[in-house]
Amino acid sequence: MEYEQTVTGAPAVSAELAADRRTYLKERSIRYVWFLTAVFGVLTVFFILAFLVKDGILIFAETTPAEFLFGATWNPTGAIPAYGTLPLWVGTILVTIGAMVIAAPLGIACAIVIAELASPRVKAVIKPAVELLAGIPSVVYGFFGLIVLTDFIRVNFSIPSGETWLAGSILLGIMALPTIISVSEDAISAVPKEYREGSLGLGTTRWQTISQVVVPSALSGITAALILGVGRAVGETMAVLMVTGNAPIIPDPIYNILSPIRTLTGTLGIEMGETAIGSAHYHALFGVALLLLFITLAVNLSATMFLGHIHRKQTGTGKGPGRLSLVLEAHRRTIRWGVAAAAFLLVALIVSPLVAVVFALIGVAWRYIPSRIEPHHQQTVAFVLLYGAIAVVLAALAVILGYIVVNGLPAISWEFLTTAPRALGREGGILPAIVGTLCLVAGAIAIALPIGVGAAIYLIEYTRENVLTRIIRTGVDLLNGTPSIVFGLFGFSFLVLYLNFGVSLIAGQVTLALMVLPTVIRTTEEALRSVPDSLRQGSLALGATQWQTISRVVLPSAMPGIITGAILSIGRAAGETAPIMFTAVVFSSRFLPSSLSDPVMALPYHLYILATNVPGADTNQYGTALVLIALVTGIYLVAIALRTHYQKSIRW
Amino acid sequence: MNMRSKPFIAFTLAVVLLGTAFVCGCTDSGTGPAETETISVTGSTTVLPLAQLTAEAYMDTHPEADIQISGGGSSVGVTAVGEGTADIGMASRDLKSEEVTNYPDLVQHVVAKDAIAIIVHPSNTVSDLTVDQIKSIYLGDITNWQDVGGPDETIVVVGRDSASGTREYFHESVMDKEDFTTSQLEKNSNGAVRQTVAQTPGAIGYVGLGYIDATVKAVPVKTGSGIVDASVATVISGEYPIARGLNMFTDGEATGLAADYLAFIMSPDGQALVAEEGFVPVA
């Protein structure tokens, strides 16, 4: 008996071992693949950085680093060339601050309404509307800004020209909104129901629950949303160069929002194309691109530190408060009053004493009056303000869309959609541009989605926070903040020239894929994070392997968030002009693309050329804008339908 | 293992669909004739309209030809042809010394001339400007239209970006290489300059001849010999003081389709199209 058992048992054991080993190898190799995708982001950043440094460093043969950074004159083609970037980076910072002043309160308010207050039916209208805002290409924003917004500002503020810091900030604010709203909303929705129920059960109003429980719990996600928004604003090229006037001056006085300004991206956007390769001016522009990256790095690093702080505070794990935060905590009152006094003085000196007093009164009211007003009245006021924010956002969308639809509809005909352009695009249609855009976007997403989702899976599911993940995250952050025009420069110098792809579909797809990669990673990370740990533990406890847990339990649950990321990416890729301008597009091509090495026509570039280079193409230009927006809407509708389906089928 | 949840299948499907769309859309849709010859023309946005119109006309009579035109700027054009990524490079300026060093084999073809017109808002009553007055305005010395015979209005100075071939020519021929006022609004294309001038009552700008239309007013230039309008005729006669050549570059002498295409541009038919678009014929 004993002998028999051993004989029959041995093969079974070795088979089991082999199966174990296979599972182990499979798990290892899957982990390895995701690790590679995660590292990809970092390598890309170093690669881009190396290319920029290689060309940018040479400017210091012409000028000193101090002169380059703090020189007040940017005039690279003057009789005596001057390469001072001070007005450029000050302009970038000012226009971004302005944009966030507009977008942060509006965006967070909208996210709160969508996540907490709106009925499903209202939500079904607002959410797609906001995503549509993301789908409006920057070149359309820029053109709208140039024709409508700057004129509005010029007339209403009675100034000689409406091309101002203010115009840039308004446009950038609107453009940063969808990112802020979508990501904040995901974060707020992910706050566990129990928090709300607990708070409401204690007898608070809904507004008290939202403002004291839900929003603070979602703060890390909201901060991530704001960072993404800043990244969007800092990196925007086409819209900003069309409305800020591009005068390389520092506003005088510095708070003069009606002064023209010039940003770092604007400088690259308008000067790069026509600068002789290898000239001092060319190297100076690569220096500008480097500076842009360093600003992004500074913003992102400080934000990462801030996020880490919140994370520690929330989870209660980690090292506990450091000495600095203990000191800060001890002097909290003093610091708060100090900051308030400094802000008061600053506003009084810069804007006007009257405005400062008004702000101070609002501040005092904010601090002391709520305790005297009944919670329900507070709630009414808060809700009115929140819905007001929604109304502002929807109105902006309605104005921009209405303008394009009204002007664009007369151009639309069957012929317009199915023929190639003629006479510089004044006549004929845009079929090759439609096909080209679809190819560019599909290729970019096909490349970016697997890599991005894989990287996020590795970061969230396979590792704990350590030096490596911090480096990867920083790399992704930096990639996220990298302006699209820089991707364009990189694509041109690396893919088109160095790898000798030529101006081609594949070069554009890769460039666009790199550009949307961080969005895919960040939103997927948020989505994975929002999946409760209990689900993973349950699955693992039942004996599932890690990959089984991820693929069968975690990913399906995180799908709505991942799809949101894909939607945002598609919207961005379809509308971008700067990254494809030097890498993929031709103004006209007689035939549809037949291979990846062919250049293509694309709708945003076609619109850009019609709007700025072809006299007398007004009708077709609005028609192209309308088709571009309709196309993006179509893509969005499919994605939104998919997401709604998931949201209905997932419950925990 | 058929336990995979529906969402995951749907997700996979979505990725596959995207991939298929991208493959089908891009590799199976070649509808051109079997034996097409393709050349690419890239560079200056000022030359682009000219290249596009002539290419369309040429392709109408040569169904096997595929001429692809793209913009990007004069330097993109020079680099692209120099590096071999394009067959013809367009530039609204001559080669710079670095470019001559980097790409010694480039051959220049002057395909047209272009006047640079001074434009103002249609409501502006200014009747004419001397080159010196234009220079003073762009230096920032004259800041009100009153000082040059116009209305009492602040002058909004609009120019091209510092890398523009058009600006470079303006800088040399009008400004004597002196620096522009720092408060100048800078635009990255002719069309954007015209757009700004058309909607800003106090603005002044400069654009190629082809960009003049009813939305702006071209100011005649006062020279020693009289008041000269910006037009094809005055450029040909040499009276209009602010004019320059538009170039196409090839790497070595042009061959094949590129040579045929360049020959077509220089032919009477091609030059007629050049004139139609508002440029000045050279042959």
Coordinates of C-alpha atoms in Angstrom, one line a residue, chain A residues 192-633:
Chain A
P192 CA -16.3 55.8 0.4
K193 CA -20.0 56.1 0.9
E194 CA -19.6 55.4 4.6
Y195 CA -17.9 58.7 5.1
R196 CA -20.9 60.6 3.8
E197 CA -23.4 58.4 5.6
G198 CA -21.5 58.7 8.9
S199 CA -21.3 62.5 8.6
L200 CA -24.9 62.9 7.6
G201 CA -25.9 60.5 10.4
L202 CA -24.3 62.9 12.8
G203 CA -26.9 65.5 11.7
T204 CA -24.8 67.7 9.4
T205 CA -26.2 69.3 6.3
R206 CA -25.1 68.0 2.9
W207 CA -22.9 71.1 2.4
Q208 CA -21.2 70.5 5.7
T209 CA -20.5 66.9 4.7
I210 CA -19.2 67.9 1.3
S211 CA -17.0 70.7 2.5
Q212 CA -15.7 69.1 5.7
V213 CA -15.6 65.4 4.9
V214 CA -15.8 64.6 1.3
V215 CA -13.6 67.2 -0.3
P216 CA -10.8 66.9 2.3
S217 CA -10.9 63.1 1.8
A218 CA -10.5 63.6 -2.0
L219 CA -7.8 66.3 -1.6
S220 CA -5.0 64.1 -3.0
G221 CA -6.9 63.5 -6.2
I222 CA -8.0 67.1 -6.4
T223 CA -4.4 68.2 -6.1
A224 CA -3.4 65.8 -8.8
A225 CA -6.2 67.3 -10.9
L226 CA -4.8 70.8 -10.4
I227 CA -1.3 69.7 -11.3
L228 CA -2.6 68.2 -14.5
G229 CA -4.4 71.5 -15.1
V230 CA -1.2 73.5 -14.5
G231 CA 0.6 71.1 -16.9
R232 CA -2.0 71.8 -19.5
A233 CA -1.8 75.5 -19.1
V234 CA 2.0 75.8 -19.0
G235 CA 2.3 73.5 -22.0
E236 CA -0.3 75.1 -24.3
T237 CA 1.1 76.6 -27.4
M238 CA -1.2 77.3 -30.3
A239 CA -4.0 79.1 -28.4
V240 CA -1.7 81.2 -26.3
L241 CA 0.4 82.4 -29.1
M242 CA -2.7 83.5 -31.0
V243 CA -4.1 85.7 -28.3
T244 CA -1.4 87.1 -26.0
G245 CA 0.3 89.4 -28.5
N246 CA 3.7 87.8 -28.0
A247 CA 5.4 91.1 -27.1
P248 CA 8.5 90.0 -25.0
I249 CA 7.9 92.5 -22.2
I250 CA 7.2 92.2 -18.5
P251 CA 3.8 93.8 -17.8
D252 CA 4.3 97.3 -16.3
P253 CA 3.2 97.4 -13.5
I254 CA 3.5 93.6 -13.0
Y255 CA -0.2 93.1 -12.2
N256 CA -1.3 94.8 -15.4
I257 CA -3.4 92.0 -16.9
L258 CA -4.2 94.1 -19.9
S259 CA -0.6 94.1 -21.0
P260 CA 0.5 91.9 -23.9
I261 CA 2.9 89.1 -22.8
R262 CA 4.9 86.3 -24.3
T263 CA 5.3 82.8 -23.0
L264 CA 8.1 80.3 -23.4
T265 CA 5.8 78.0 -25.5
G266 CA 4.7 80.9 -27.6
T267 CA 8.3 81.8 -28.3
L268 CA 9.0 78.2 -29.5
G269 CA 5.8 78.0 -31.4
I270 CA 6.3 81.1 -33.5
E271 CA 10.1 81.1 -33.9
M272 CA 11.1 77.4 -34.2
G273 CA 9.8 76.8 -37.7
E274 CA 11.9 79.5 -39.3
T275 CA 15.1 79.4 -37.4
A276 CA 18.2 78.1 -39.2
I277 CA 19.3 74.8 -37.8
G278 CA 22.6 75.1 -36.0
S279 CA 22.4 78.9 -35.6
A280 CA 22.8 80.7 -32.2
H281 CA 19.0 81.5 -32.3
Y282 CA 18.3 77.8 -32.8
H283 CA 20.3 76.8 -29.8
A284 CA 18.7 79.6 -27.8
L285 CA 15.3 78.1 -28.6
F286 CA 16.4 74.7 -27.3
G287 CA 17.6 76.6 -24.2
V288 CA 14.1 78.0 -23.9
A289 CA 12.6 74.5 -24.2
L290 CA 15.0 73.3 -21.4
L291 CA 13.9 76.2 -19.2
L292 CA 10.3 75.3 -19.8
L293 CA 11.1 71.7 -18.7
F294 CA 12.8 72.9 -15.5
I295 CA 9.9 75.1 -14.6
T296 CA 7.6 72.1 -15.1
L297 CA 10.0 70.0 -13.0
A298 CA 9.9 72.6 -10.2
V299 CA 6.1 72.7 -10.2
N300 CA 5.7 69.0 -10.3
L301 CA 8.3 68.3 -7.6
S302 CA 6.7 70.7 -5.2
A303 CA 3.3 69.2 -6.0
T304 CA 4.6 65.7 -5.5
M305 CA 5.9 66.6 -2.1
F306 CA 2.6 68.2 -1.2
L307 CA 0.8 65.0 -2.4
G308 CA 3.1 62.8 -0.3
H309 CA 2.3 65.0 2.8
I310 CA -1.4 64.6 2.3
H311 CA -1.0 60.9 1.7
R312 CA 0.9 60.4 5.0
K313 CA -1.6 62.5 6.9
Q314 CA -4.5 60.4 5.5
T315 CA -3.2 57.0 6.0
G316 CA -1.5 57.7 9.3
T317 CA 1.4 55.5 8.3
G318 CA 5.0 56.5 7.5
K319 CA 7.4 58.5 9.5
G320 CA 4.9 60.9 11.0
P321 CA 5.3 64.7 10.8
G322 CA 8.8 65.9 10.3
R323 CA 10.4 68.7 12.3
L324 CA 9.4 71.3 9.8
S325 CA 5.8 70.5 9.8
L326 CA 5.8 70.4 13.7
V327 CA 7.2 73.9 13.7
L328 CA 4.7 75.0 11.1
E329 CA 1.9 73.4 13.2
A330 CA 3.0 75.2 16.3
H331 CA 2.9 78.6 14.7
R332 CA -0.1 77.9 12.5
R333 CA -2.0 80.9 13.8
T334 CA 0.9 83.3 13.4
I335 CA 1.7 82.0 9.9
R336 CA -1.9 82.3 8.8
W337 CA -2.2 85.9 10.0
G338 CA 1.2 86.7 8.5
V339 CA 0.2 85.3 5.1
A340 CA -3.1 87.2 5.3
A341 CA -1.4 90.4 6.1
A342 CA 1.2 90.0 3.3
A343 CA -1.5 89.2 0.8
F344 CA -3.5 92.3 1.9
L345 CA -0.4 94.5 1.6
L346 CA 0.5 93.0 -1.8
V347 CA -3.0 93.6 -3.2
A348 CA -3.2 97.1 -1.7
L349 CA 0.1 98.0 -3.2
I350 CA -0.3 96.4 -6.6
V351 CA -4.0 96.6 -7.4
S352 CA -5.7 99.1 -5.2
P353 CA -6.3 99.7 -1.5
L354 CA -10.0 99.5 -2.2
V355 CA -9.9 96.1 -3.7
A356 CA -7.7 95.0 -0.8
V357 CA -10.2 96.2 1.8
V358 CA -13.0 94.4 -0.1
F359 CA -11.0 91.2 -0.1
A360 CA -10.2 91.6 3.6
L361 CA -13.9 92.0 4.4
I362 CA -14.8 88.9 2.3
G363 CA -12.1 87.0 4.2
V364 CA -13.4 88.2 7.6
A365 CA -16.9 87.3 6.6
W366 CA -15.8 83.9 5.4
R367 CA -14.1 83.3 8.7
Y368 CA -16.6 84.6 11.2
I369 CA -20.1 84.9 9.6
P370 CA -20.7 81.1 8.8
S371 CA -20.8 80.4 12.6
R372 CA -23.7 82.9 12.9
I373 CA -25.6 81.7 9.9
E374 CA -27.8 78.7 10.0
P375 CA -26.2 75.7 8.3
H376 CA -29.2 75.4 5.9
H377 CA -28.8 79.0 4.7
Q378 CA -25.1 78.4 4.3
Q379 CA -25.9 75.4 2.2
T380 CA -28.3 77.4 0.0
V381 CA -25.6 80.0 -0.7
A382 CA -23.0 77.4 -1.4
F383 CA -25.3 75.4 -3.7
V384 CA -26.2 78.6 -5.6
L385 CA -22.5 79.3 -6.1
L386 CA -21.7 75.8 -7.2
Y387 CA -24.5 75.7 -9.8
G388 CA -23.4 79.2 -10.8
A389 CA -20.0 77.7 -11.7
I390 CA -21.7 75.0 -13.8
A391 CA -23.6 77.6 -15.6
V392 CA -20.5 79.6 -16.4
V393 CA -18.7 76.5 -17.8
L394 CA -21.8 75.5 -19.9
A395 CA -22.1 79.1 -21.1
A396 CA -18.5 79.1 -22.3
L397 CA -19.0 75.8 -24.1
A398 CA -22.3 77.1 -25.7
V399 CA -20.7 80.4 -26.9
I400 CA -17.7 78.7 -28.5
L401 CA -19.6 75.8 -30.0
G402 CA -22.5 78.1 -31.1
Y403 CA -20.0 80.4 -32.8
I404 CA -18.4 77.5 -34.8
V405 CA -21.7 75.7 -35.6
V406 CA -23.4 78.9 -36.9
N407 CA -20.4 79.8 -39.0
G408 CA -19.5 76.3 -40.1
L409 CA -22.8 74.7 -41.1
P410 CA -23.0 76.6 -44.4
A411 CA -19.8 74.9 -45.5
I412 CA -20.9 71.4 -44.8
S413 CA -22.0 69.3 -47.8
W414 CA -21.6 65.8 -49.0
E415 CA -18.9 67.0 -51.4
F416 CA -17.0 68.8 -48.6
L417 CA -16.8 65.5 -46.6
T418 CA -15.9 63.2 -49.5
T419 CA -13.5 65.1 -51.7
A420 CA -9.9 66.4 -51.5
P421 CA -9.3 70.1 -51.1
R422 CA -8.8 72.4 -54.1
A423 CA -7.5 75.9 -54.6
L424 CA -5.6 76.0 -51.3
G425 CA -8.6 74.5 -49.4
R426 CA -10.9 77.4 -50.4
E427 CA -12.8 74.9 -52.5
G428 CA -13.3 71.2 -52.5
G429 CA -13.4 69.1 -49.3
I430 CA -11.4 67.6 -46.5
L431 CA -11.6 63.9 -46.8
P432 CA -7.8 63.2 -46.7
A433 CA -7.6 65.3 -43.5
I434 CA -10.4 63.4 -41.8
V435 CA -8.8 60.0 -42.7
G436 CA -5.4 61.4 -41.7
T437 CA -6.6 62.5 -38.3
L438 CA -8.3 59.2 -37.6
C439 CA -5.1 57.3 -38.4
L440 CA -2.9 59.6 -36.3
V441 CA -5.2 59.3 -33.2
A442 CA -5.8 55.6 -33.6
G443 CA -2.1 54.9 -33.9
A444 CA -1.3 57.1 -30.9
I445 CA -3.9 55.4 -28.7
A446 CA -2.9 51.9 -29.9
I447 CA 0.6 52.7 -28.8
A448 CA -0.1 54.7 -25.6
L449 CA -2.9 52.7 -24.1
P450 CA -1.1 49.4 -23.5
I451 CA 2.1 51.1 -22.3
G452 CA 0.2 53.6 -20.1
V453 CA -2.1 51.1 -18.5
G454 CA 0.8 48.7 -18.0
A455 CA 2.9 51.4 -16.3
A456 CA 0.0 52.3 -14.0
I457 CA -0.6 48.6 -13.1
Y458 CA 3.0 48.3 -12.2
L459 CA 3.1 51.4 -10.1
I460 CA -0.1 50.7 -8.2
E461 CA -0.3 46.9 -8.0
Y462 CA 3.2 45.5 -8.0
T463 CA 5.3 47.9 -5.9
R464 CA 5.3 49.8 -2.7
E465 CA 6.6 53.4 -2.7
N466 CA 10.3 53.2 -3.1
V467 CA 13.1 55.2 -4.8
L468 CA 12.4 53.5 -8.2
T469 CA 8.7 54.2 -8.2
R470 CA 9.4 57.8 -7.1
I471 CA 11.8 58.2 -10.1
I472 CA 9.2 56.6 -12.4
R473 CA 6.5 58.9 -11.1
T474 CA 8.7 61.9 -11.4
G475 CA 9.5 60.9 -14.9
V476 CA 5.8 60.6 -15.8
D477 CA 5.0 63.9 -14.1
L478 CA 7.7 65.6 -16.1
L479 CA 6.5 63.9 -19.3
N480 CA 3.0 65.2 -18.4
G481 CA 4.2 68.7 -18.0
T482 CA 6.3 68.6 -21.2
P483 CA 4.7 71.0 -23.6
S484 CA 3.3 69.5 -26.8
I485 CA 5.6 71.8 -28.9
V486 CA 8.6 70.2 -27.2
F487 CA 7.3 66.8 -28.2
G488 CA 7.1 68.2 -31.7
L489 CA 10.7 69.4 -31.6
F490 CA 11.8 66.0 -30.2
G491 CA 9.8 64.1 -32.8
F492 CA 11.3 66.2 -35.5
S493 CA 14.9 66.0 -34.4
F494 CA 14.8 62.3 -33.3
L495 CA 12.2 60.5 -35.3
V496 CA 12.2 62.5 -38.5
L497 CA 15.9 63.4 -38.8
Y498 CA 17.9 61.1 -36.6
L499 CA 16.0 57.8 -37.2
N500 CA 15.3 59.1 -40.8
F501 CA 11.6 58.3 -40.7
G502 CA 11.0 61.5 -42.6
V503 CA 7.7 63.4 -42.2
S504 CA 5.4 60.5 -41.8
L505 CA 2.3 59.0 -40.2
I506 CA 4.4 56.8 -37.9
A507 CA 6.5 59.7 -36.7
G508 CA 3.3 61.6 -35.8
Q509 CA 1.7 58.6 -34.1
V510 CA 4.7 58.0 -31.9
T511 CA 5.0 61.7 -31.1
L512 CA 1.3 62.0 -30.2
A513 CA 1.5 58.7 -28.2
L514 CA 4.4 60.1 -26.1
M515 CA 2.3 63.2 -25.5
V516 CA -0.8 61.4 -24.2
L517 CA 1.1 58.7 -22.3
P518 CA 1.2 60.5 -19.0
T519 CA -2.5 61.3 -19.1
V520 CA -3.3 57.6 -19.6
I521 CA -0.9 56.6 -16.8
R522 CA -2.2 59.2 -14.3
T523 CA -5.9 58.6 -14.8
T524 CA -5.4 54.8 -14.8
E525 CA -3.4 55.1 -11.5
E526 CA -6.3 57.2 -10.0
A527 CA -8.8 54.6 -11.2
L528 CA -6.8 51.7 -9.8
R529 CA -6.3 53.5 -6.5
S530 CA -10.1 53.9 -6.2
V531 CA -10.6 50.1 -6.3
P532 CA -11.0 49.1 -2.6
D533 CA -8.2 47.0 -1.2
S534 CA -10.7 44.5 0.2
L535 CA -11.5 43.3 -3.3
R536 CA -7.8 42.5 -4.0
Q537 CA -7.4 40.8 -0.6
G538 CA -10.6 38.8 -1.1
S539 CA -9.4 37.6 -4.5
L540 CA -5.9 36.7 -3.2
A541 CA -7.3 34.9 -0.2
L542 CA -9.4 32.7 -2.5
G543 CA -6.1 31.6 -4.1
A544 CA -6.0 33.7 -7.2
T545 CA -2.6 34.8 -8.4
Q546 CA -1.7 38.4 -8.5
W547 CA -2.2 38.7 -12.3
Q548 CA -5.6 36.8 -12.0
T549 CA -6.6 39.3 -9.3
I550 CA -5.6 42.2 -11.4
S551 CA -7.1 41.1 -14.7
R552 CA -10.3 39.7 -13.3
V553 CA -11.0 41.8 -10.3
V554 CA -9.1 45.1 -10.3
L555 CA -9.0 46.1 -13.9
P556 CA -12.8 45.6 -14.6
S557 CA -13.6 47.7 -11.5
A558 CA -11.2 50.4 -12.6
M559 CA -12.4 50.4 -16.2
P560 CA -14.6 53.6 -16.0
G561 CA -11.6 55.6 -14.8
I562 CA -9.3 54.1 -17.4
I563 CA -11.7 54.9 -20.2
T564 CA -12.0 58.4 -18.9
G565 CA -8.2 58.7 -19.3
A566 CA -8.5 57.3 -22.8
I567 CA -11.2 59.8 -23.7
L568 CA -9.1 62.7 -22.5
S569 CA -6.2 61.4 -24.5
I570 CA -8.2 60.9 -27.7
G571 CA -9.5 64.4 -27.3
R572 CA -6.0 65.8 -26.9
A573 CA -4.4 63.8 -29.7
A574 CA -7.1 64.6 -32.2
G575 CA -6.9 68.4 -31.6
E576 CA -3.2 69.0 -31.3
T577 CA -1.3 70.9 -33.9
A578 CA 2.1 71.6 -32.5
P579 CA 3.4 68.0 -32.2
I580 CA 2.4 66.9 -35.7
M581 CA 3.4 70.2 -37.4
F582 CA 7.0 69.1 -38.0
T583 CA 6.6 65.4 -37.8
A584 CA 3.6 64.1 -39.7
V585 CA 1.5 66.5 -41.7
V586 CA 1.4 68.0 -45.2
F587 CA -0.8 70.8 -46.2
S588 CA -2.2 68.8 -49.0
S589 CA -1.9 65.2 -50.2
R590 CA -3.8 64.0 -53.3
F591 CA -4.2 60.4 -52.1
L592 CA -5.2 58.9 -48.8
P593 CA -2.2 57.5 -46.8
S594 CA -1.2 54.1 -48.0
S595 CA 1.6 53.2 -45.6
L596 CA 3.0 54.3 -42.2
S597 CA 5.9 56.1 -43.9
D598 CA 3.5 58.4 -45.9
P599 CA 2.9 61.9 -44.6
V600 CA -0.8 62.7 -44.0
M601 CA -3.2 65.6 -43.9
A602 CA -4.8 66.3 -40.5
L603 CA -7.8 68.4 -39.6
P604 CA -6.2 70.6 -36.9
Y605 CA -3.3 71.5 -39.1
H606 CA -5.5 72.1 -42.1
L607 CA -7.6 74.4 -40.0
Y608 CA -4.5 76.2 -38.7
I609 CA -3.2 76.8 -42.3
L610 CA -6.6 77.9 -43.6
A611 CA -7.0 80.3 -40.6
T612 CA -3.6 81.9 -40.8
N613 CA -2.1 81.4 -44.3
V614 CA -4.9 81.2 -46.9
P615 CA -6.7 84.4 -47.7
G616 CA -10.4 84.0 -48.4
A617 CA -10.9 80.6 -46.9
D618 CA -13.4 81.7 -44.2
T619 CA -16.2 79.3 -45.0
N620 CA -14.1 76.2 -45.3
Q621 CA -12.2 77.1 -42.2
Y622 CA -15.3 77.1 -40.0
G623 CA -16.5 74.0 -41.8
T624 CA -13.2 72.2 -41.0
A625 CA -13.5 73.3 -37.4
L626 CA -17.0 72.0 -37.2
V627 CA -16.1 68.6 -38.7
L628 CA -13.1 68.3 -36.3
I629 CA -15.4 69.0 -33.3
A630 CA -18.1 66.6 -34.7
L631 CA -15.5 63.9 -35.2
V632 CA -14.2 64.3 -31.6
T633 CA -17.8 64.3 -30.3

